[in-house]
Tab-separated table of C-alpha atoms and ligand atoms in Angstrom:
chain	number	residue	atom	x	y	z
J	1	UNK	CA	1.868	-5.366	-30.767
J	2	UNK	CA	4.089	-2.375	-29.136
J	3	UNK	CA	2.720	-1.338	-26.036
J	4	UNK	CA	3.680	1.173	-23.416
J	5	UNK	CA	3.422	0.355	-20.131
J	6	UNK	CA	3.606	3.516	-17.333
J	7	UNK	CA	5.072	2.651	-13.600
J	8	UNK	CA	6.630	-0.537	-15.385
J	9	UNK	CA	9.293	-0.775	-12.545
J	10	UNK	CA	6.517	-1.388	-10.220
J	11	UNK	CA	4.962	-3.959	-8.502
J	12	UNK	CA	2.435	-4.614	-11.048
J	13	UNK	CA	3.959	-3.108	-13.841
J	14	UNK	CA	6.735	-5.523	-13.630
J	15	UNK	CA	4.551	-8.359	-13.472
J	16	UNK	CA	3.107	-6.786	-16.604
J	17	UNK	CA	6.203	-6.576	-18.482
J	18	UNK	CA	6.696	-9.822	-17.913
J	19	UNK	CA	3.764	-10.913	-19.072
J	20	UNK	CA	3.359	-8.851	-22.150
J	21	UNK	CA	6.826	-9.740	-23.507
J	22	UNK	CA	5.930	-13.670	-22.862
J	23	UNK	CA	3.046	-13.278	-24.568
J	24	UNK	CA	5.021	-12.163	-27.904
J	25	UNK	CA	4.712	-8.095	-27.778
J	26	UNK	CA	7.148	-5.174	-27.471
J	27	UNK	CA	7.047	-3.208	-24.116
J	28	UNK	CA	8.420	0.412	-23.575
J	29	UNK	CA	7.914	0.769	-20.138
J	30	UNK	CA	7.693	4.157	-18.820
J	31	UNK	CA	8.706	5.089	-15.009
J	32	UNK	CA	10.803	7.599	-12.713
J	33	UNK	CA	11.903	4.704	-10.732
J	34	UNK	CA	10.189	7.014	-7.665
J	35	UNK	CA	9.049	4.048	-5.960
J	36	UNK	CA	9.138	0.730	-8.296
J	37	UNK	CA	13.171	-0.038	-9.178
J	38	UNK	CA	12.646	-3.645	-10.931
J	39	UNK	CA	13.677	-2.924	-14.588
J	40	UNK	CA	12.606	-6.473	-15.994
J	41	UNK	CA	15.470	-8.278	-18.802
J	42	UNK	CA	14.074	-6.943	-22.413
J	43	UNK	CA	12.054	-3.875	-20.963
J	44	UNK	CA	12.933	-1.014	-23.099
J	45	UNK	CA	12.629	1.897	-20.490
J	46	UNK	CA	12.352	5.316	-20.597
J	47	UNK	CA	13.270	6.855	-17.371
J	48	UNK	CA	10.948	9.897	-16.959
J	49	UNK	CA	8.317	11.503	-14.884
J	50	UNK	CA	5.151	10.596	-16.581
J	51	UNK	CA	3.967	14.553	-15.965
J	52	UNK	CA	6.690	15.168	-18.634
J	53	UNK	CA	5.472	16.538	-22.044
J	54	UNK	CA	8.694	15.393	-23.664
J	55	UNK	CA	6.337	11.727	-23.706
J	56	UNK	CA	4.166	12.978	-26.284
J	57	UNK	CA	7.080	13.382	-28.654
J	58	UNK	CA	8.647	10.089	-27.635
J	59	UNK	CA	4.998	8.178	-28.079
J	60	UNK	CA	4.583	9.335	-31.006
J	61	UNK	CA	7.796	8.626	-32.763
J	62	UNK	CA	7.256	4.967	-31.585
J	63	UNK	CA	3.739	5.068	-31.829
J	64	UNK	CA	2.541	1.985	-29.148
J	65	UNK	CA	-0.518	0.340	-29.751
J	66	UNK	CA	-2.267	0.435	-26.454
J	67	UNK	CA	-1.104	2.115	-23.570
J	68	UNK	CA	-1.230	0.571	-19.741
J	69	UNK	CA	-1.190	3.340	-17.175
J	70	UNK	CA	-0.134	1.844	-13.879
J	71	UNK	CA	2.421	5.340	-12.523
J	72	UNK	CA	1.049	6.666	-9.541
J	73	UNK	CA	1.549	8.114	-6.249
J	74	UNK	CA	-0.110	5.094	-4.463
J	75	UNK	CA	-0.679	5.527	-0.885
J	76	UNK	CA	-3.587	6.886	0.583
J	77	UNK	CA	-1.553	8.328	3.683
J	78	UNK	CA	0.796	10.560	1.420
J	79	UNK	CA	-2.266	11.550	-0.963
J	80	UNK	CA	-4.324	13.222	2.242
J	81	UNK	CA	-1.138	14.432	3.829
J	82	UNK	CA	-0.088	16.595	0.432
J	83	UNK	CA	-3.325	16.323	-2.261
J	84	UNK	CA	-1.840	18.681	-4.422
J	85	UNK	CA	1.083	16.420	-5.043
J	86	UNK	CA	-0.819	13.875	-5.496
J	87	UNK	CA	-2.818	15.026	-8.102
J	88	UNK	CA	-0.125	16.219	-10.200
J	89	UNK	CA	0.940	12.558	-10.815
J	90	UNK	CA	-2.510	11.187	-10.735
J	91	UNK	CA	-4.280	13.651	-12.445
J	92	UNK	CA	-2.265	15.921	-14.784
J	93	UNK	CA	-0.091	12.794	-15.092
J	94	UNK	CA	-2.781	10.917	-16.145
J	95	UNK	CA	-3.730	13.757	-18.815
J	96	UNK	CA	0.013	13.566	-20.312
J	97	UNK	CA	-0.254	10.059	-20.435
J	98	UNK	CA	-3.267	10.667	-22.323
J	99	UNK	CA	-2.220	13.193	-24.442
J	100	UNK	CA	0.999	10.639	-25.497
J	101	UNK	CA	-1.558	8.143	-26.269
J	102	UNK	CA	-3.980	10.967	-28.436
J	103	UNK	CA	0.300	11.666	-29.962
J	104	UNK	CA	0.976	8.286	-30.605
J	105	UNK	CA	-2.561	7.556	-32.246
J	106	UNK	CA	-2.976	4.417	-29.862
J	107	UNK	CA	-6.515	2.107	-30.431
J	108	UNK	CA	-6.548	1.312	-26.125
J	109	UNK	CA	-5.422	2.911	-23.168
J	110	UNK	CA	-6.029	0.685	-19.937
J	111	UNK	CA	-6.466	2.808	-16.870
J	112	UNK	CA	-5.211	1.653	-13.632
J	113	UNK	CA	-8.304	2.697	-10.853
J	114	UNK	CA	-8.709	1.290	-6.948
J	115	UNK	CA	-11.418	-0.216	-5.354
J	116	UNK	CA	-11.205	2.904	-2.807
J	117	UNK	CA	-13.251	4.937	-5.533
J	118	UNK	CA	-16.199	3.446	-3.824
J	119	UNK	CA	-15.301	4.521	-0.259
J	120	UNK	CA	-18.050	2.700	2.244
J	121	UNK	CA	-20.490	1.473	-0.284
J	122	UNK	CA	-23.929	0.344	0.006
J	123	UNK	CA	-23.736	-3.552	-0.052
J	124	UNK	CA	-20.495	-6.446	-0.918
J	125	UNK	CA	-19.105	-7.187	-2.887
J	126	UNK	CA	-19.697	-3.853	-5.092
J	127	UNK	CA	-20.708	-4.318	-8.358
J	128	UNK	CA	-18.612	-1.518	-11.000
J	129	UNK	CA	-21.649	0.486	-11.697
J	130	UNK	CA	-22.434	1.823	-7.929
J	131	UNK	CA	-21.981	5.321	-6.840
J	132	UNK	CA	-18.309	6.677	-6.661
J	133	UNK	CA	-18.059	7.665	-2.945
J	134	UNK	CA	-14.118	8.988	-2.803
J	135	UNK	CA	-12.963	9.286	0.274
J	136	UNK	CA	-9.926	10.498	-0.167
J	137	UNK	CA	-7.329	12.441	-2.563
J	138	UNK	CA	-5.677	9.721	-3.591
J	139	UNK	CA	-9.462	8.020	-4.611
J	140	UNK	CA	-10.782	11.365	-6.327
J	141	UNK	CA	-7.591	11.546	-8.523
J	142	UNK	CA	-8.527	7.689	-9.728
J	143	UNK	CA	-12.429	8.886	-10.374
J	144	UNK	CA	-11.156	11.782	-12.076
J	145	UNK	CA	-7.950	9.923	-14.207
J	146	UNK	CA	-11.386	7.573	-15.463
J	147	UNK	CA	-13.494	10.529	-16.532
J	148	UNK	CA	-10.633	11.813	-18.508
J	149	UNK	CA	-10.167	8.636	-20.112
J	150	UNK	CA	-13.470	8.665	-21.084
J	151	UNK	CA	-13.266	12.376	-22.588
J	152	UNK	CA	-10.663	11.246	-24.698
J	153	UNK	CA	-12.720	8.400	-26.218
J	154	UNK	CA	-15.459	11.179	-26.607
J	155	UNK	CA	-13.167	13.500	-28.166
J	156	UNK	CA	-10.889	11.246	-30.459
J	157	UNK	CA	-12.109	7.670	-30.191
J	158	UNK	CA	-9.374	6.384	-28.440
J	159	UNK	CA	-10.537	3.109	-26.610
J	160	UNK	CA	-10.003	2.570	-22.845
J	161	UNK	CA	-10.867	0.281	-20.371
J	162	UNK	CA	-10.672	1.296	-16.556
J	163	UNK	CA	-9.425	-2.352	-14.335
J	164	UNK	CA	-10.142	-1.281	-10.659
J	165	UNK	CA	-7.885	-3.183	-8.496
J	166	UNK	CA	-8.757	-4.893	-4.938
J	167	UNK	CA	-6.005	-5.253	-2.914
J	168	UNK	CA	-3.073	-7.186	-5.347
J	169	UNK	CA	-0.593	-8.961	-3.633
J	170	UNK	CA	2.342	-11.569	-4.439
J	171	UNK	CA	6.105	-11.378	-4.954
J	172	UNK	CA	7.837	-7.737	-5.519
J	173	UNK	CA	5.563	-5.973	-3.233
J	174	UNK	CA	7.326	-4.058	-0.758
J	175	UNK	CA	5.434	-3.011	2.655
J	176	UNK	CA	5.031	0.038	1.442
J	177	UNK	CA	2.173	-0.265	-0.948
J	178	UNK	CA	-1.725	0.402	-1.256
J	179	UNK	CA	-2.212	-3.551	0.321
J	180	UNK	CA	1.133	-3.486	1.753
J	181	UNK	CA	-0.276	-5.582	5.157
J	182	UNK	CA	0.341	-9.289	3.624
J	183	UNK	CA	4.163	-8.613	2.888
J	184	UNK	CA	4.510	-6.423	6.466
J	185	UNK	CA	3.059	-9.413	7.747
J	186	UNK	CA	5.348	-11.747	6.124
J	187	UNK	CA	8.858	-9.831	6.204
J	188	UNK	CA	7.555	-9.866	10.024
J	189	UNK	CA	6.588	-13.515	10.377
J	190	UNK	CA	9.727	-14.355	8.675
J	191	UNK	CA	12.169	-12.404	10.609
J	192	UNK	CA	10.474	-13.345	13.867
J	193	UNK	CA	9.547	-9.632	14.654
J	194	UNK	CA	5.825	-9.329	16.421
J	195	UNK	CA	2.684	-7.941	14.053
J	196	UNK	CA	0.308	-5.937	14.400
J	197	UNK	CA	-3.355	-6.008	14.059
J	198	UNK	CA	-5.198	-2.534	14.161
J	199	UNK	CA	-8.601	-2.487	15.045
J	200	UNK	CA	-10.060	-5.933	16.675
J	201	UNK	CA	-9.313	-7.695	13.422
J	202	UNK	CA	-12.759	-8.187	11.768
J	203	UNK	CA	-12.226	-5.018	8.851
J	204	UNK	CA	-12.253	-7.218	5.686
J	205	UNK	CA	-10.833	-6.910	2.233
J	206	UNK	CA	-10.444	-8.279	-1.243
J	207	UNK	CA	-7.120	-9.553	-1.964
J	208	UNK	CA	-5.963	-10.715	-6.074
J	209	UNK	CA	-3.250	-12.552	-6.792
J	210	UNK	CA	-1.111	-10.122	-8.881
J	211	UNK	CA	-0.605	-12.859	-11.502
J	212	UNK	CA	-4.484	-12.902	-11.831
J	213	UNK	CA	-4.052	-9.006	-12.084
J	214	UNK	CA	-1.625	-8.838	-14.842
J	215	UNK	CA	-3.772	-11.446	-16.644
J	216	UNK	CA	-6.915	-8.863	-16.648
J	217	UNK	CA	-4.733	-5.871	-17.916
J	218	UNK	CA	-3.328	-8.883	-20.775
J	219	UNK	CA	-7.466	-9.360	-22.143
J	220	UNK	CA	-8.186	-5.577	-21.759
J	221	UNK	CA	-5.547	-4.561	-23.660
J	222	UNK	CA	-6.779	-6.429	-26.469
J	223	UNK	CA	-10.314	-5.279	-28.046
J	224	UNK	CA	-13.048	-6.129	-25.176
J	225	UNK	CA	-14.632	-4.042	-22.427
J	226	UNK	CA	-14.220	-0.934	-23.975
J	227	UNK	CA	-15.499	2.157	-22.536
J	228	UNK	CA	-16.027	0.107	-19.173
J	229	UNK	CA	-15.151	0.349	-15.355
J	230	UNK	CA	-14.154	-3.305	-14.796
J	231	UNK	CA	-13.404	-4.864	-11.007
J	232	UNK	CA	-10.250	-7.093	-10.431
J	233	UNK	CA	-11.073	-8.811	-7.276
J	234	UNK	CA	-12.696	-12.316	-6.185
J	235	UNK	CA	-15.656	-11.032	-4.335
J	236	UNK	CA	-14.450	-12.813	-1.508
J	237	UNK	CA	-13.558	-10.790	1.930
J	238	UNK	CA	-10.943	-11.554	4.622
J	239	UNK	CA	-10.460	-10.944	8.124
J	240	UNK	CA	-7.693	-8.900	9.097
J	241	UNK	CA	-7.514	-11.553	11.685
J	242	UNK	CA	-8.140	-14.870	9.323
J	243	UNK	CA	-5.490	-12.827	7.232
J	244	UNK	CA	-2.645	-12.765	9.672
J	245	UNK	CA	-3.668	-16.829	10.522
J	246	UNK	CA	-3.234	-17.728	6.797
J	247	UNK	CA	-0.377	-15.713	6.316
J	248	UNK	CA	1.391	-17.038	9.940
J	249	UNK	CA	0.689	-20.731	8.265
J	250	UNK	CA	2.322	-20.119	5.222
J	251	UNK	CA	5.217	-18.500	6.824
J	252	UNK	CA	5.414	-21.869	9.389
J	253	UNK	CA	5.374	-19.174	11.831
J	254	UNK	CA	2.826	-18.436	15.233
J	255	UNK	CA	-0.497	-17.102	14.794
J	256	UNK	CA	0.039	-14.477	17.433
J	257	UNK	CA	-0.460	-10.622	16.483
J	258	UNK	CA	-0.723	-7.542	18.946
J	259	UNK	CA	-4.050	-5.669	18.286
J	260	UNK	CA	-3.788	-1.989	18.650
J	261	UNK	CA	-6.462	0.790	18.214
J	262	UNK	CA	-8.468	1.702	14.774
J	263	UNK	CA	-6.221	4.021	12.462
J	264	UNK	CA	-8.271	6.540	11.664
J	265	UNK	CA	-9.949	6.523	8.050
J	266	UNK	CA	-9.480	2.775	7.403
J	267	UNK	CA	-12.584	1.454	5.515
J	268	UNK	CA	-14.630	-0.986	7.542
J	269	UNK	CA	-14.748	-3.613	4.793
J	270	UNK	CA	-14.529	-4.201	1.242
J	271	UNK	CA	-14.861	-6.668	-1.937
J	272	UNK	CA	-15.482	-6.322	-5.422
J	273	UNK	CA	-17.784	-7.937	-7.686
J	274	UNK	CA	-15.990	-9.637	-10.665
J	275	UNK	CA	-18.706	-10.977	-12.538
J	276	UNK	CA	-18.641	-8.240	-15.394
J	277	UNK	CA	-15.118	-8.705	-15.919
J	278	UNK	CA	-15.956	-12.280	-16.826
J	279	UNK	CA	-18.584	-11.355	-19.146
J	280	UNK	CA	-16.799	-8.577	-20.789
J	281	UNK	CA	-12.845	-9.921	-20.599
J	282	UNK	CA	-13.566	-13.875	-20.024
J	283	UNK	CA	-11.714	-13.130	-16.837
J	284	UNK	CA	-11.513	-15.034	-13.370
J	285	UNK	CA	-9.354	-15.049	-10.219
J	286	UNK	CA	-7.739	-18.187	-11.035
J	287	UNK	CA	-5.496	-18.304	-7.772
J	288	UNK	CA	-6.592	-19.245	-4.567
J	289	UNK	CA	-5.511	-16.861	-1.497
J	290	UNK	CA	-3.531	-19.911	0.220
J	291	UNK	CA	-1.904	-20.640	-3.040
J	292	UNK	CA	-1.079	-16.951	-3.491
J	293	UNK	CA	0.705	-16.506	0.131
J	294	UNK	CA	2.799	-19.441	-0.484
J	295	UNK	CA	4.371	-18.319	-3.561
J	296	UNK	CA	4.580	-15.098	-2.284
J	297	UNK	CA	6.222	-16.086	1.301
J	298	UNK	CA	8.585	-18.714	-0.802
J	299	UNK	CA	9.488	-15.264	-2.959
J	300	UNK	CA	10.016	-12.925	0.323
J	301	UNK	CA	12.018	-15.917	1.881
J	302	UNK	CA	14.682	-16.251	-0.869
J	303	UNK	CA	14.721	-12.459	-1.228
J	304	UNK	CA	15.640	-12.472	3.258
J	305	UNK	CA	18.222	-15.246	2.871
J	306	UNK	CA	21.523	-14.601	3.191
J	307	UNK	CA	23.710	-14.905	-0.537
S	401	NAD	N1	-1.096	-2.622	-5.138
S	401	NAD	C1	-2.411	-2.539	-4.977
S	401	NAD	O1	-3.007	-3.238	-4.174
S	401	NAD	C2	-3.235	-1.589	-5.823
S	401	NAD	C3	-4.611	-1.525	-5.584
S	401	NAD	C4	-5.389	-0.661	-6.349
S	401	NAD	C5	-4.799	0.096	-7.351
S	401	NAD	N2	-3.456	0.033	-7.543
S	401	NAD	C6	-2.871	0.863	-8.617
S	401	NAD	O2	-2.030	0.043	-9.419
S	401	NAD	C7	-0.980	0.830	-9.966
S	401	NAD	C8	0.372	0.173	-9.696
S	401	NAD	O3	0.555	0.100	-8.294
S	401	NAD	P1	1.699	-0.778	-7.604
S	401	NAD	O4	1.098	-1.431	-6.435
S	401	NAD	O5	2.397	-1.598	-8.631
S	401	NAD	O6	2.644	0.386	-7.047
S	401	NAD	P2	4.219	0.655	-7.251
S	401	NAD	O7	4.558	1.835	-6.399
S	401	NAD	O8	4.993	-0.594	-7.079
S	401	NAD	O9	4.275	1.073	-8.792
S	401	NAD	C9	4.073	2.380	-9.250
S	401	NAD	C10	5.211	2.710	-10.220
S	401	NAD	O10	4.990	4.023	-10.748
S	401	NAD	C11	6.215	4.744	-10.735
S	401	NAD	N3	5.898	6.156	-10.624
S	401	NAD	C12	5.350	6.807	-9.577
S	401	NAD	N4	5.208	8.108	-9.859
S	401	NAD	C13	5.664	8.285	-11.129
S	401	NAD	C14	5.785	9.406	-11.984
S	401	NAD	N5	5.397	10.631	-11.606
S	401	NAD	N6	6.300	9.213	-13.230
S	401	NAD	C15	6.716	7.986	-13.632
S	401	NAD	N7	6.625	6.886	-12.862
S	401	NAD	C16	6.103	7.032	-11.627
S	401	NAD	C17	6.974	4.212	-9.538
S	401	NAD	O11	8.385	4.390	-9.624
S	401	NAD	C18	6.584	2.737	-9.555
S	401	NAD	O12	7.506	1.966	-10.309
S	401	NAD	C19	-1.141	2.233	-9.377
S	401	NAD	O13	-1.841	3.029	-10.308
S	401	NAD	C20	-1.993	1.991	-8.132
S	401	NAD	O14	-2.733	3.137	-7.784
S	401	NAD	C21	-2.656	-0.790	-6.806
């Protein structure tokens, strides 16, 4: 199978790559190399905004099978500070990633959503049918990229699947990302620089092993959970503070943050509810969280030592 694979210099994308090409198919991965600069061995690459209609005409010369939209502006911060901007890469991105697919006649495209589409929600973990409560630019350009997926099924039967993401982590993130905490933590722990805990440490979330993620994008891309919103998350939530503790113990470092005030707008707690991934994609969060941190500290630790 061809398949083309948006943001695929990314933190995820890359893992993605990675994973499609072991798995026997050919990637074009498409990305501005904005944020995400890790251009994996075999990746063919098209370096381009993925607002640009020029993608249409490339799609549909090479005519992918399914296409995996992971480009985005991804931080929450930048989306409230400047929404417009944001929504031209989330949204009218999203549509001329669409329209490349609709171009390249593509059976599946697998949209990339967030667990912040359902703001402070009713109970935990949330299950992928509750209300959509965006709280935020960045989380109404995710609800909206979904509904246009879904139009486009409507309109020309072209299959999608929507995979909203808890918080990934593992090797490749930089701090800067949506769940950037566990590698600010760990470059931190590691360099023997102090941490910080905002709030008094009890806000909880979801994290996935991004091996676990790439692995749910893998099944969706093939023919199930079509026309669904499926969660990629273990159900299971974390301290901030039990967070730092596991993260400190990977890193053989001291359990010892600073705690300053709240930021404002951080969501009290969340977790996702995986189950209907598993019945629609046979998919599970294979790797535990103290598994995960130690392959990701081992990564971040080669990555800090000296050549
Ligand atoms: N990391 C998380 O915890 C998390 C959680 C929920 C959802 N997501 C979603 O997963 C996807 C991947 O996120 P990530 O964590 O790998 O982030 P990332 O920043 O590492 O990857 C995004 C990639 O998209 C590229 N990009 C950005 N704007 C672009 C544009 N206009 N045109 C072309 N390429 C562009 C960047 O260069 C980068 O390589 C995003 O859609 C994000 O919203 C991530």
């Amino acid at each position: 199978m061809l398949a083309l694979v948006t943001g695929a210099a990314g933190f995820i994308g890359s893992h993605l790559v990675d994973r499609l090409l072991a798995d026997g198919h050919e990637v074009i991965g498409v990305d501005d190399l904005s944020s995400g600069g890790t251009v994996r061995p075999g990746l063919e690459l098209w370096e381009m905004d993925v607002g640009d209609p020029a993608l249409a005409e490339r799609a549909a010369a090479r005519r992918p099978e399914v296409v995996c939209h992971l480009a985005a502006q991804v931080s929450v911060r930048a989306s409230v500070a400047d929404p417009a901007a944001d929504a031209r890469t989330n949204v009218l991105g999203t549509v001329n990633v669409l329209e490349a697919a609709r171009a390249a006649d593509a059976r599946k495209v697998v949209f990339t959503s967030s667990c912040a589409v359902y703001g402070v929600p009713d109970a935990l973990p949330v299950p992928p049918d509750a209300e959509l409560r965006p709280a935020s630019p960045y989380a109404a350009s995710k609800v909206s990229g979904e509904v246009y997926a879904a139009t486009y099924k409507a309109l020309y039967g072209i299959d999608y699947t929507t995979l909203t993401l808890a918080n990934v982590y593992g090797p490749r993130q930089t701090p800067e990302g949506e769940a950037g905490v566990i590698s600010i933590f760990t470059d931190a722990l590691l360099a023997g620089r102090p941490t910080r805990v905002y709030g008094d440490g009890s806000h909880t979330r979801d994290y996935v092993y991004v091996l676990d993620v790439v692995d749910a994008f893998a099944r969706a891309a093939g023919e199930g959970g079509g026309g669904l919103r499926l969660n990629v998350g273990t159900g299971v939530q974390t301290t901030d503070r039990e967070l730092h503790t596991l993260v400190a113990e990977a890193a053989g470092a001291p359990d010892d943050p600073e705690f300053a005030p709240p930021r404002l707008g951080d969501l009290p707690a969340m977790s996702v509810d995986p189950r209907a991934t598993r019945e629609a994609l046979g998919w599970a969060p294979g790797t535990g969280l103290r598994e995960g941190l130690a392959e990701t500290v081992a990564w971040a630790r080669e990555r800090m030592a000296p050549a």
